[in-house]
mmCIF file of C-alpha atoms in Angstrom:
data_model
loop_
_atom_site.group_PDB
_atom_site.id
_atom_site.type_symbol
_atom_site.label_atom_id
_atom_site.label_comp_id
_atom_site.label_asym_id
_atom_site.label_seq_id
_atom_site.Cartn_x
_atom_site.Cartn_y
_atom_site.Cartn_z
ATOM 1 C CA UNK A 1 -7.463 0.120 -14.489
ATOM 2 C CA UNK A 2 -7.844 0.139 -11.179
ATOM 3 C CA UNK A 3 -9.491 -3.260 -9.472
ATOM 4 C CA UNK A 4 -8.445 -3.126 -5.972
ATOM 5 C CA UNK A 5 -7.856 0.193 -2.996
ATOM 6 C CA UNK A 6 -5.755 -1.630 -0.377
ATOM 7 C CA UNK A 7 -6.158 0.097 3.238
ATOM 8 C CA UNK A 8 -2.543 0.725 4.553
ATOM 9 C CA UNK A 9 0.493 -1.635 4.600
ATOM 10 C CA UNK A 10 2.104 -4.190 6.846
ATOM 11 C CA UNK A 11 -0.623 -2.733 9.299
ATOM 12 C CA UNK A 12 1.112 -5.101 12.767
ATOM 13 C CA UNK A 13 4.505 -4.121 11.377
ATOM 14 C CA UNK A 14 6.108 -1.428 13.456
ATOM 15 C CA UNK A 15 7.997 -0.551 10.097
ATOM 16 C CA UNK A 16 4.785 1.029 8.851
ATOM 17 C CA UNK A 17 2.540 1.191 12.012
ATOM 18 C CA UNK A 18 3.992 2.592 15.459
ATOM 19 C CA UNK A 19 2.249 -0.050 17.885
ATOM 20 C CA UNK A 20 3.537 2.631 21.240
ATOM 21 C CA UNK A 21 0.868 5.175 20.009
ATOM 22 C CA UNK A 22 -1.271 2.179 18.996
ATOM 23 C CA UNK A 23 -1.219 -0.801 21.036
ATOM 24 C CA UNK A 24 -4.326 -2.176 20.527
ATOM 25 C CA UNK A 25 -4.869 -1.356 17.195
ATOM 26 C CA UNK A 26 -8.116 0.388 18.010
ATOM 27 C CA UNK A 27 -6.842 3.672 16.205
ATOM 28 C CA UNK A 28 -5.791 1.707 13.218
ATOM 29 C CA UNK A 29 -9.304 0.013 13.205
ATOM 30 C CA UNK A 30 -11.421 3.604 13.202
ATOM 31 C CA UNK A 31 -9.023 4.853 10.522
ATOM 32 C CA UNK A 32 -9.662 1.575 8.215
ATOM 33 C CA UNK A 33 -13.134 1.639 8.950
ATOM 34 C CA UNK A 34 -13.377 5.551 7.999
ATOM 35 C CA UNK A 35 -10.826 4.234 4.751
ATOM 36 C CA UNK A 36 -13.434 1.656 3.391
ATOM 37 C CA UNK A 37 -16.212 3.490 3.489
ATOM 38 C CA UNK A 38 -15.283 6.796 1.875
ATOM 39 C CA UNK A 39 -13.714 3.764 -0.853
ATOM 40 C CA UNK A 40 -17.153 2.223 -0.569
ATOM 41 C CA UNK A 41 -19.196 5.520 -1.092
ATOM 42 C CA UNK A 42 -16.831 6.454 -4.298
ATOM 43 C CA UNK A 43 -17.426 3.202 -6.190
ATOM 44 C CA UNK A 44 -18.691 -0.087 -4.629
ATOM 45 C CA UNK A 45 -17.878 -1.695 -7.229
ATOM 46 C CA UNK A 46 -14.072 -1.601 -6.323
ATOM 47 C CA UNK A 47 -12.607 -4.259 -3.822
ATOM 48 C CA UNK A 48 -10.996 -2.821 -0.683
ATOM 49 C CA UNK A 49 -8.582 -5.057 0.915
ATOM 50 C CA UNK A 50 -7.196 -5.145 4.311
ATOM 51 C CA UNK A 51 -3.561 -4.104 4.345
ATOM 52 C CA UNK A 52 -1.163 -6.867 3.634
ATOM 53 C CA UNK A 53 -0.211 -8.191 7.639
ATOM 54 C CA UNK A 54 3.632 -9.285 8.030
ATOM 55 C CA UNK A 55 4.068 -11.434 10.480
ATOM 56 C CA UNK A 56 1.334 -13.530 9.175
ATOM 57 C CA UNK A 57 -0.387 -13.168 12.509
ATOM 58 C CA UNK A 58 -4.124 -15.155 12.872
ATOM 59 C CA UNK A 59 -4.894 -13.150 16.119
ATOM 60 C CA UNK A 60 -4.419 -9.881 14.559
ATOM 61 C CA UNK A 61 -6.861 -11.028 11.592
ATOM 62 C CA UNK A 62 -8.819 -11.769 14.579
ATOM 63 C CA UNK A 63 -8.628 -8.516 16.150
ATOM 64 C CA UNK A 64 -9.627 -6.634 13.257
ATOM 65 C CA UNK A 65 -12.500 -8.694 13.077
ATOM 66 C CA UNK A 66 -13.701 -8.150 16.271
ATOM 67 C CA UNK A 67 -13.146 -4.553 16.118
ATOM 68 C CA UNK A 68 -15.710 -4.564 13.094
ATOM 69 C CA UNK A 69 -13.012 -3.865 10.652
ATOM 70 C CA UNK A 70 -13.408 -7.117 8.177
ATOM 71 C CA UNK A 71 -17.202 -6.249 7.891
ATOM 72 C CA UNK A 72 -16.247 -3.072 5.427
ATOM 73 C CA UNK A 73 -13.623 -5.284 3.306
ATOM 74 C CA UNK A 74 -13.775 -7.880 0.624
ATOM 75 C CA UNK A 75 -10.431 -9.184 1.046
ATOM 76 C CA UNK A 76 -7.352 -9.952 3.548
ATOM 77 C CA UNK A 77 -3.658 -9.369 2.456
ATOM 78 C CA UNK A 78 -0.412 -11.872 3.658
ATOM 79 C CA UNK A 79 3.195 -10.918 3.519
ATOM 80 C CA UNK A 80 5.608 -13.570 3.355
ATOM 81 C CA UNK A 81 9.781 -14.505 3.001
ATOM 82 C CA UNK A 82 10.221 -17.591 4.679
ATOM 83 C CA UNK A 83 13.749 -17.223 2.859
ATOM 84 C CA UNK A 84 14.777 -14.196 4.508
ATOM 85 C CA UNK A 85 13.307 -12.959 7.568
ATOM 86 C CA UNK A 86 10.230 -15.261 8.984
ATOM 87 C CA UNK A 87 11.085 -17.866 11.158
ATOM 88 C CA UNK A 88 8.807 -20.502 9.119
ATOM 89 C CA UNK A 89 9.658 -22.651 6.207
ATOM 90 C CA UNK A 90 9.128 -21.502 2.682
ATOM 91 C CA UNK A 91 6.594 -25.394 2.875
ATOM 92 C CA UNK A 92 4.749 -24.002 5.421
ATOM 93 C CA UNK A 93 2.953 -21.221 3.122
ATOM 94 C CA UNK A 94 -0.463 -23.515 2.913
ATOM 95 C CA UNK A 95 -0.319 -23.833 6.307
ATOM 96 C CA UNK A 96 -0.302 -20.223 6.840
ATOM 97 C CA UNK A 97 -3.083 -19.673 4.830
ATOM 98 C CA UNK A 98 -4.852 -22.207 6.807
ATOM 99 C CA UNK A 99 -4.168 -20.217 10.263
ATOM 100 C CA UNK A 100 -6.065 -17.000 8.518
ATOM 101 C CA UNK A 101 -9.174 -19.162 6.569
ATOM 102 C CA UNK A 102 -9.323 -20.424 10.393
ATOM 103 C CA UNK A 103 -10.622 -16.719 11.469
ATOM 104 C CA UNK A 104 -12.243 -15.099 8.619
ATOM 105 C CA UNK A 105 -14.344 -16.103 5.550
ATOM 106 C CA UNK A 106 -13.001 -13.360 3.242
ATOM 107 C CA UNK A 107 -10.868 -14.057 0.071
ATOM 108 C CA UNK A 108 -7.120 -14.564 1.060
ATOM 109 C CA UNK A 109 -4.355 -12.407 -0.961
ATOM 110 C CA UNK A 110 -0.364 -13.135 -0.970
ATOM 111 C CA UNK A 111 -0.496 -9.342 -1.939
ATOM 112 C CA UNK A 112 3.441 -9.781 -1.131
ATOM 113 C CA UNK A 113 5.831 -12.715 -1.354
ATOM 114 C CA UNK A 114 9.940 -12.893 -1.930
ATOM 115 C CA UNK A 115 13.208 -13.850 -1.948
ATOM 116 C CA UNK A 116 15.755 -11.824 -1.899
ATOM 117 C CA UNK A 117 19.233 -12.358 -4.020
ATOM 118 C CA UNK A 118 21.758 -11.133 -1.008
ATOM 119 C CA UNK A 119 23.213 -14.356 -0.496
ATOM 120 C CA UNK A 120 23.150 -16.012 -3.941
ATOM 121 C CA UNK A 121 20.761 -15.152 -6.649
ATOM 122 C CA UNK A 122 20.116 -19.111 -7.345
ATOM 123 C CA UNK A 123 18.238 -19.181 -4.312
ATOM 124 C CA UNK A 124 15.408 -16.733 -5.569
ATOM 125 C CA UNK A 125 15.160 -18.755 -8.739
ATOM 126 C CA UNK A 126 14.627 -21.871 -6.545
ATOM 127 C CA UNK A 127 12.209 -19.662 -4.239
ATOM 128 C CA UNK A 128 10.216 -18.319 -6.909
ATOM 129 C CA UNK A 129 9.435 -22.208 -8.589
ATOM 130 C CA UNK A 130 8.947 -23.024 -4.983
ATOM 131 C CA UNK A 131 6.842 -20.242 -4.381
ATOM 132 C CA UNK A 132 4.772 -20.993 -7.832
ATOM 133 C CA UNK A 133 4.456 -24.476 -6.783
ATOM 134 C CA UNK A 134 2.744 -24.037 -3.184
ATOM 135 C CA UNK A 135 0.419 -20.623 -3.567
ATOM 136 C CA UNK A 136 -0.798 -20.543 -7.742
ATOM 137 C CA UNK A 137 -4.274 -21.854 -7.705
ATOM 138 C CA UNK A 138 -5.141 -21.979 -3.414
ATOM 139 C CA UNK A 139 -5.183 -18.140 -3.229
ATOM 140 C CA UNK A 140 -7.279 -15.135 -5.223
ATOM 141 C CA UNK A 141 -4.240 -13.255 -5.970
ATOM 142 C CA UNK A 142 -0.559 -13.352 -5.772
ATOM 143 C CA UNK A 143 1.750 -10.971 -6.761
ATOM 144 C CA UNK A 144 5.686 -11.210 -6.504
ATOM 145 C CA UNK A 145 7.799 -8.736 -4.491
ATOM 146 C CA UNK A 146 9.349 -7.064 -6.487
ATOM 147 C CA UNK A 147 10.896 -6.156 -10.003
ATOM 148 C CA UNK A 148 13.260 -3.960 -9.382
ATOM 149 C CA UNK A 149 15.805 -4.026 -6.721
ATOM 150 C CA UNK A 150 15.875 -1.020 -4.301
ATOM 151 C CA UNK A 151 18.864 1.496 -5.399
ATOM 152 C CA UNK A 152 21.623 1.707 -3.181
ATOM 153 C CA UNK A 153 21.624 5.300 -2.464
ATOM 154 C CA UNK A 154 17.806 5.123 -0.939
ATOM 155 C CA UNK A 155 16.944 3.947 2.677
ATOM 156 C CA UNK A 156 15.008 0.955 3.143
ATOM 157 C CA UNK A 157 11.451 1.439 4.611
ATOM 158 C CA UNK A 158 11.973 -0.404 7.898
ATOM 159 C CA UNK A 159 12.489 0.455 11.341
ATOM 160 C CA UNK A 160 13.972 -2.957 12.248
ATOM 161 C CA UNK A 161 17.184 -2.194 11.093
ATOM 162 C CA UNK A 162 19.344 -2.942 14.006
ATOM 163 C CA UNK A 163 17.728 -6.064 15.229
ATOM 164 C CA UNK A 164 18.485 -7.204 11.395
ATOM 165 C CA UNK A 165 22.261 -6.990 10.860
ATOM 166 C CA UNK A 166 23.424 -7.842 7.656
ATOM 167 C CA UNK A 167 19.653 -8.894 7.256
ATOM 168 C CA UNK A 168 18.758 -5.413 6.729
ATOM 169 C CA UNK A 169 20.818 -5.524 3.208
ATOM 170 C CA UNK A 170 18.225 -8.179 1.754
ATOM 171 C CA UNK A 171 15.889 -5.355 0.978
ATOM 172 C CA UNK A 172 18.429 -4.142 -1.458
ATOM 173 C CA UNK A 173 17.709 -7.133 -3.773
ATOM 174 C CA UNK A 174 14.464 -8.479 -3.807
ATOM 175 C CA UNK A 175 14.032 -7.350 -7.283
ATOM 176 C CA UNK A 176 13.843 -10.019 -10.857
ATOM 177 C CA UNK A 177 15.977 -6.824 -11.939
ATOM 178 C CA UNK A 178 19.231 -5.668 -10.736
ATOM 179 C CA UNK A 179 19.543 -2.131 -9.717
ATOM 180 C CA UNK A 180 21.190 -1.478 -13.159
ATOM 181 C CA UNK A 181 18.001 -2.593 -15.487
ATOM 182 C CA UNK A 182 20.007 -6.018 -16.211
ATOM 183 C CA UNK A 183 17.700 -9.510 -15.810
ATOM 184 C CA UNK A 184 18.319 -12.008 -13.064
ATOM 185 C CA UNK A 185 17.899 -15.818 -13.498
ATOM 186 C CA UNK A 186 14.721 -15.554 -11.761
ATOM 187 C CA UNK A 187 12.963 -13.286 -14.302
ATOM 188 C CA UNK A 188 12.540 -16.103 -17.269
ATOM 189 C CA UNK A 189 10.961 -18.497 -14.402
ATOM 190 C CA UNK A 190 8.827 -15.791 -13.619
ATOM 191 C CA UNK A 191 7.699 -14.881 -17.040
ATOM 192 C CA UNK A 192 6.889 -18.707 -16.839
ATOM 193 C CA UNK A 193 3.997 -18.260 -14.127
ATOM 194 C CA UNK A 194 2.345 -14.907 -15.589
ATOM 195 C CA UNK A 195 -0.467 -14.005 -15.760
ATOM 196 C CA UNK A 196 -0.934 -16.090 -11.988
ATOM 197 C CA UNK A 197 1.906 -13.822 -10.802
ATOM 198 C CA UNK A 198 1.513 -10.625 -10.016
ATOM 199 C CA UNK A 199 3.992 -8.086 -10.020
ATOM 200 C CA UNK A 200 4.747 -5.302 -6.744
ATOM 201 C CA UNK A 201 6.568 -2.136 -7.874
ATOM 202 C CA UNK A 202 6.833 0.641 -5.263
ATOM 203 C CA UNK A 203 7.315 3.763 -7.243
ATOM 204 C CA UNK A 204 8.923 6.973 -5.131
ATOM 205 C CA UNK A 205 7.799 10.295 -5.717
ATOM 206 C CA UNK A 206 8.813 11.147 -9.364
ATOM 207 C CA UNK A 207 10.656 7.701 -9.368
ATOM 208 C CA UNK A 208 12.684 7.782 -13.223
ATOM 209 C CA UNK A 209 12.026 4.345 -13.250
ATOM 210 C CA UNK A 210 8.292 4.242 -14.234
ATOM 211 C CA UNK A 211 8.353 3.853 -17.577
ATOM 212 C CA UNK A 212 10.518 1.260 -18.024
ATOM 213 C CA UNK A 213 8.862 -0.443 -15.243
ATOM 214 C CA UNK A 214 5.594 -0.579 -17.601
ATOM 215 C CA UNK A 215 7.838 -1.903 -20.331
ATOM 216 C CA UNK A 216 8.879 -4.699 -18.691
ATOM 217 C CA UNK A 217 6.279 -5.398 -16.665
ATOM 218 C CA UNK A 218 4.097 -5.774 -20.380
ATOM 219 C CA UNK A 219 6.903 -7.912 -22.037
ATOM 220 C CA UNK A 220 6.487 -10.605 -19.020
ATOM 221 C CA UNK A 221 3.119 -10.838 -19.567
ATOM 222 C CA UNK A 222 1.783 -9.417 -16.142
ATOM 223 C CA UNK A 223 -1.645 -8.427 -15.703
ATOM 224 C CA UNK A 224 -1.521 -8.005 -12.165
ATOM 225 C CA UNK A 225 0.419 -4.947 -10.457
ATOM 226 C CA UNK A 226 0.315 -3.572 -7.082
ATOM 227 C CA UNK A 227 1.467 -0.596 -6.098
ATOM 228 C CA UNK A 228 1.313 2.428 -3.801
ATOM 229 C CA UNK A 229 -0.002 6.489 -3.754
ATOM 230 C CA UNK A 230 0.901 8.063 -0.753
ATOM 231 C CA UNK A 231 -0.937 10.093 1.357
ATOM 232 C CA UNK A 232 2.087 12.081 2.768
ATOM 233 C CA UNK A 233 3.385 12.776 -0.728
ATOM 234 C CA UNK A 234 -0.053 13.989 -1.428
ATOM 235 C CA UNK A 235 1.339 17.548 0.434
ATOM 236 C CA UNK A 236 4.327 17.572 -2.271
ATOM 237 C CA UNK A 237 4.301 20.418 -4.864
ATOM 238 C CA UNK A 238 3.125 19.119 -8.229
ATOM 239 C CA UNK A 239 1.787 15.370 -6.558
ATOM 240 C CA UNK A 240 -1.584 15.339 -8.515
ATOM 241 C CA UNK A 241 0.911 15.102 -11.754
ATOM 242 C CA UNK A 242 2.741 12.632 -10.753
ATOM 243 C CA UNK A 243 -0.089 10.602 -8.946
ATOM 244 C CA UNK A 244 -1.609 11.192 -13.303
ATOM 245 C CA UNK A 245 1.393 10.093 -14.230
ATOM 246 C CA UNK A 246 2.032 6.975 -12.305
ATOM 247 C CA UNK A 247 -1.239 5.504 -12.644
ATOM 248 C CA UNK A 248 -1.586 6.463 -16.492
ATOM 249 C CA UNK A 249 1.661 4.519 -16.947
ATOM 250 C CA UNK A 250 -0.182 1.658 -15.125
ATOM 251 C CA UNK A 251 -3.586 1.755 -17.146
ATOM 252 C CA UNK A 252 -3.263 -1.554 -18.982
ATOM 253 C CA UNK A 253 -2.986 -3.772 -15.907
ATOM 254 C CA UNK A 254 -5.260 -4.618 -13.462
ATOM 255 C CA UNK A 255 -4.118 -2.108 -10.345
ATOM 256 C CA UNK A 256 -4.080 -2.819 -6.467
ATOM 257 C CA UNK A 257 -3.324 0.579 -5.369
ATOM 258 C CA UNK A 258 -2.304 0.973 -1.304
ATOM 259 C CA UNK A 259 -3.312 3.716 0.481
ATOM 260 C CA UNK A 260 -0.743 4.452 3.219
ATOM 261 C CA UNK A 261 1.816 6.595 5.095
ATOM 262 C CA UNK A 262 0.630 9.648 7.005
ATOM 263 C CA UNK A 263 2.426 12.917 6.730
ATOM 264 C CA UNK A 264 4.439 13.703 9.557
ATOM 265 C CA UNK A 265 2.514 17.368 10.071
ATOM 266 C CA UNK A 266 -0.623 15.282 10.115
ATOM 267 C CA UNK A 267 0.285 12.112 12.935
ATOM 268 C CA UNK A 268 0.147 11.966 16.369
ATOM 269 C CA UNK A 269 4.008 11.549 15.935
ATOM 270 C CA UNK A 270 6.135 13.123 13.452
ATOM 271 C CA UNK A 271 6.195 9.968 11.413
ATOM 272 C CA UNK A 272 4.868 8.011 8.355
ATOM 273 C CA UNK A 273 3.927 5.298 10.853
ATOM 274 C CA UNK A 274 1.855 7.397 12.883
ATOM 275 C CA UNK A 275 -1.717 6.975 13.477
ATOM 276 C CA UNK A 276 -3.259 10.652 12.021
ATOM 277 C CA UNK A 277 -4.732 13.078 14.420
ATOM 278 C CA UNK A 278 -8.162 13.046 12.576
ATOM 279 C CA UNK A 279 -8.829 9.885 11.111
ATOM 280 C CA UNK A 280 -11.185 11.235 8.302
ATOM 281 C CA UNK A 281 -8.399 13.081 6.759
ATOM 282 C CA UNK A 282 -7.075 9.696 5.655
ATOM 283 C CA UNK A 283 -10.264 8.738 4.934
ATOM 284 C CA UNK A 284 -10.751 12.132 2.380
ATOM 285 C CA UNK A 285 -7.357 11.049 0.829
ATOM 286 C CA UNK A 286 -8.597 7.799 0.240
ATOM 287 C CA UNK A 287 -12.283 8.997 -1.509
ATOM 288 C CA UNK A 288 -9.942 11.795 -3.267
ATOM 289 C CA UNK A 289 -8.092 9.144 -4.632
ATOM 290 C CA UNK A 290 -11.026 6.918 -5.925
ATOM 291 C CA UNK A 291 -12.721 10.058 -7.497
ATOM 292 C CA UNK A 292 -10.282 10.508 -9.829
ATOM 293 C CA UNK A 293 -9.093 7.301 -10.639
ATOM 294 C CA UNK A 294 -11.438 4.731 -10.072
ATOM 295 C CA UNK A 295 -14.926 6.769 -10.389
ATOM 296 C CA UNK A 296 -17.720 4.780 -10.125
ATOM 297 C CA UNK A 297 -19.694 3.954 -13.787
ATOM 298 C CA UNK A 298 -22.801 5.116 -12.005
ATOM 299 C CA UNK A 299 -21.522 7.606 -9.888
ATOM 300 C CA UNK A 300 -20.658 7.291 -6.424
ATOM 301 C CA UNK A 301 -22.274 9.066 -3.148
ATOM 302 C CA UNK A 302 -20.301 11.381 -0.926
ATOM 303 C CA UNK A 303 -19.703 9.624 2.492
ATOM 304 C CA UNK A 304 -20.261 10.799 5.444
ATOM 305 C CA UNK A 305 -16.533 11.438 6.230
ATOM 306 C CA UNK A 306 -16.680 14.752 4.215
ATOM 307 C CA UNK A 307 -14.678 17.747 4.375
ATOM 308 C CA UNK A 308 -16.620 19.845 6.677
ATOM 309 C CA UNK A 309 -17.100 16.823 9.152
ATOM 310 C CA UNK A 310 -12.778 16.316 9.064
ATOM 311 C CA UNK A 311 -12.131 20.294 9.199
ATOM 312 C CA UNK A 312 -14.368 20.561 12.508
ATOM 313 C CA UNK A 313 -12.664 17.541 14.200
ATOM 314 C CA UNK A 314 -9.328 19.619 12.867
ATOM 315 C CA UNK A 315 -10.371 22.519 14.949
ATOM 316 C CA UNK A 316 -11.513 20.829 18.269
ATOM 317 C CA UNK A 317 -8.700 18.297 17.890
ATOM 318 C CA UNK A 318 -6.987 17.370 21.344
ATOM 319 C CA UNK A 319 -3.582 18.825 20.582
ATOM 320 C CA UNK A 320 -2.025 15.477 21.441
ATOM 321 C CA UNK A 321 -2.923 12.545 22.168
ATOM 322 C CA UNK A 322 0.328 11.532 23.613
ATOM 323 C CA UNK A 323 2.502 12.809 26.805
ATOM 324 C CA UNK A 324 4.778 15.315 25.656
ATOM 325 C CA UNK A 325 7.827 14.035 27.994
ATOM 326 C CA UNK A 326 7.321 11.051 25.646
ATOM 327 C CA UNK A 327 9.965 12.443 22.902
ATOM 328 C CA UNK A 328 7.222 12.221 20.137
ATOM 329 C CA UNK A 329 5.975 14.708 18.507
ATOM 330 C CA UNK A 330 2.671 16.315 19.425
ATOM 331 C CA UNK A 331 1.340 19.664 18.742
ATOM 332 C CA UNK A 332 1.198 21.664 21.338
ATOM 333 C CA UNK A 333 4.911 21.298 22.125
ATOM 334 C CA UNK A 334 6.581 24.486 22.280
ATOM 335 C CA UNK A 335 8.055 25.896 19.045
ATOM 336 C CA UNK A 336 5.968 23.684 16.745
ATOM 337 C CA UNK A 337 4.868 25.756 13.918
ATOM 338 C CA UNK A 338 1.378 25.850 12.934
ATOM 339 C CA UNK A 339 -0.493 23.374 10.893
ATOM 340 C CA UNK A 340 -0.957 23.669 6.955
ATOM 341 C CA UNK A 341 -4.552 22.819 6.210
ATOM 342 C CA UNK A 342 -5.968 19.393 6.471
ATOM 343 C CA UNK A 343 -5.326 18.376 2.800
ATOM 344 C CA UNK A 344 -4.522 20.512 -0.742
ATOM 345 C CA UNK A 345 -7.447 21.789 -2.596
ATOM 346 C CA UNK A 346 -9.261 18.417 -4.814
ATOM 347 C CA UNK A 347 -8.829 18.084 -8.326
ATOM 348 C CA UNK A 348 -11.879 16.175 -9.640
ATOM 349 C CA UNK A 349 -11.401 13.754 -12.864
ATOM 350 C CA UNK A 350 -13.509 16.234 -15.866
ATOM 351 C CA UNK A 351 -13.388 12.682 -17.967
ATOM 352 C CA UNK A 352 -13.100 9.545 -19.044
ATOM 353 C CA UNK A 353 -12.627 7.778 -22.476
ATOM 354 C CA UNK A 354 -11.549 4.724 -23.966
ATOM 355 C CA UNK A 355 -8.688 4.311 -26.495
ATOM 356 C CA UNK A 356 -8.414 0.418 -27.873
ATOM 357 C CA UNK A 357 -8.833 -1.745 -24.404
ATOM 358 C CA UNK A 358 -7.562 0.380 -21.997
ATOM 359 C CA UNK A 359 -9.172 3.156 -20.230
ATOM 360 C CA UNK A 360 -7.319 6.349 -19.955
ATOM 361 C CA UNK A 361 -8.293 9.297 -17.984
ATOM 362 C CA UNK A 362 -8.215 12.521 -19.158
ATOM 363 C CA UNK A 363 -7.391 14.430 -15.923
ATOM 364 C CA UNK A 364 -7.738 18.667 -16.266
ATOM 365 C CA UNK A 365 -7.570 20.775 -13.998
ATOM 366 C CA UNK A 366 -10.560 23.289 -13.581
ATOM 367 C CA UNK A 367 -8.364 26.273 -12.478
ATOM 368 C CA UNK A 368 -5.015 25.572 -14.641
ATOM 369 C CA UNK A 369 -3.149 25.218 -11.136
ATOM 370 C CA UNK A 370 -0.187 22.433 -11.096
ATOM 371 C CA UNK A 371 -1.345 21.004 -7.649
#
């Protein structure tokens, strides 16, 4: 089941936030605010976390907090790898805790930590007992990044790949499991520290790993999973079955699902990192996605973000926000083609029932469409 709606990713990283539309952060912060309470309005019940920051960064905790943001959240996120690409020591980690409990009262989450196999895979063992030793029992929740190593043949989700090098190459093997399904030495150690450690498995659209991902992740004895459903996959053909999919896979564990990446159509630039145009929409993706998969037991209320309320801003958007000379993309530029509507038609969740422990949804669709 779901426990946990986390409100975008690495939120000061330019790899998923582009800081030249967004300086200040002040889009990000009406976006989040928008984000937790359409989450909020769905099911209160259901903790919404503030986007796992990388650099661990106290003045950017700070900033949110000032900008009202940490008011509408239960939780902060930290992303760490003092082994690979922060210029701290892995010993530091409880005093980077400290630097965040120094701003804000809220729970603190490792929602990520690593270390990647690139240079010698005896180094993640020794990172992961390390790792065990200085974060199981001072935070809520940590969860270990990742299981599976990234396949070769995809692209890495950073845009920091020229300042890395042969850095870069260290998000190919982050994973407990080689690319080929075969254990490292870390994954017995890690079985060793489950249920404390979580588990973070990004899934791509359709990703053939899924199943096997469950397998393994129930044969470690992990009870804590975070993972992702994307907002600019949403626009795919067929993404409501494999959203179903994905988290039906995932319904014996207790679920931190992110809520990130903006479809190109729908950002200021023509890119994941982009803030949106209309901040709402990723707000109705975000309620959307709590309707149907984490419904409230008494039944939510419908925010105030709500369709009609996104549509108009759609309509009287400014057609950029940006200059055009810039090189990014903004609408009005000449030979842009028009926009597809703000988001697909909703499928709402008909059901809900219970088979031994877990709770499995029984998703139909009203009109018998596929998306």
């Amino acid at each position: 089941m779901i426990e946990a709606a986390m409100i975008w990713n690495e939120p000061n990283n330019k790899s998923h936030w582009d800081p030249e539309i967004d300086p200040e952060w002040s889009l990000f912060a009406q976006m989040a605010i928008l984000a937790a309470d359409a989450i909020a309005a769905r099911n209160p019940e259901l903790t919404k976390v503030l986007g796992g920051i990388s650099p661990i960064d106290p003045f950017f905790i700070s900033r949110m907090k000032n900008y009202g943001v940490l008011d509408h959240l239960d939780a902060v996120a930290l992303h760490g790898f003092p082994l690979d690409w922060n210029l701290w020591q892995i010993h530091e980690w409880p005093e980077k805790i400290n630097e965040i409990r120094a701003v804000t009262d809220l729970p603190i989450w490792v929602s990520e930590v690593g270390v990647s196999t690139f240079g010698a895979e005896e180094v993640q063992l020794w990172g992961l007992q390390r790792t065990a030793e200085l974060l199981k029992g001072r935070i809520e929740r940590c969860q270990w990044y990742s299981l599976y190593d990234l396949p070769r043949s995809w692209e890495a989700t950073t845009r920091h790949r020229e300042a890395e090098g042969s850095s870069y190459y260290r998000h190919y093997y982050m994973g407990i499991l080689r690319e080929d399904g075969t254990p490292k030495p870390a994954l017995d150690e890690f079985a060793k520290h489950t249920p404390d450690l979580g588990l973070v498995q990004w899934f791509h659209f359709e990703d053939p790993r899924l199943d096997e991902a469950a397998a393994w992740m129930k044969r470690l004895g992990v009870k804590s999973v975070r993972t992702g459903l994307s907002w600019a996959d949403r626009f795919r053909p067929n993404a409501l079955d494999w959203f179903d999919r994905q988290m039906q896979a995932l319904e014996d564990f207790d679920v931190t699902v992110t809520f990130c990446f903006t479809p190109e159509h729908r950002g200021i630039a023509r890119h994941h990192t982009s803030a949106p145009l209309v901040p709402e929409e990723f707000a109705m993706f975000c309620e959307e996605m709590v309707d149907r998969y984490a419904p409230s037991r008494e039944g939510g209320t419908r925010c105030e973000v709500s369709r009609p309320v996104a549509e108009a801003r759609i309509t009287n958007a400014p057609r950029s926000r940006i200059n055009p000379g810039s090189g990014l993309f903004c609408q009005s530029a000449p030979g842009n083609k028009p926009l597809p509507d703000s988001m697909p038609r909703r499928h709402e969740p008909t059901a809900c029932k219970l088979r031994g422990n877990a709770r499995v949804r029984r998703l139909k669709r009203r009109d018998g469409s596929k998306n």
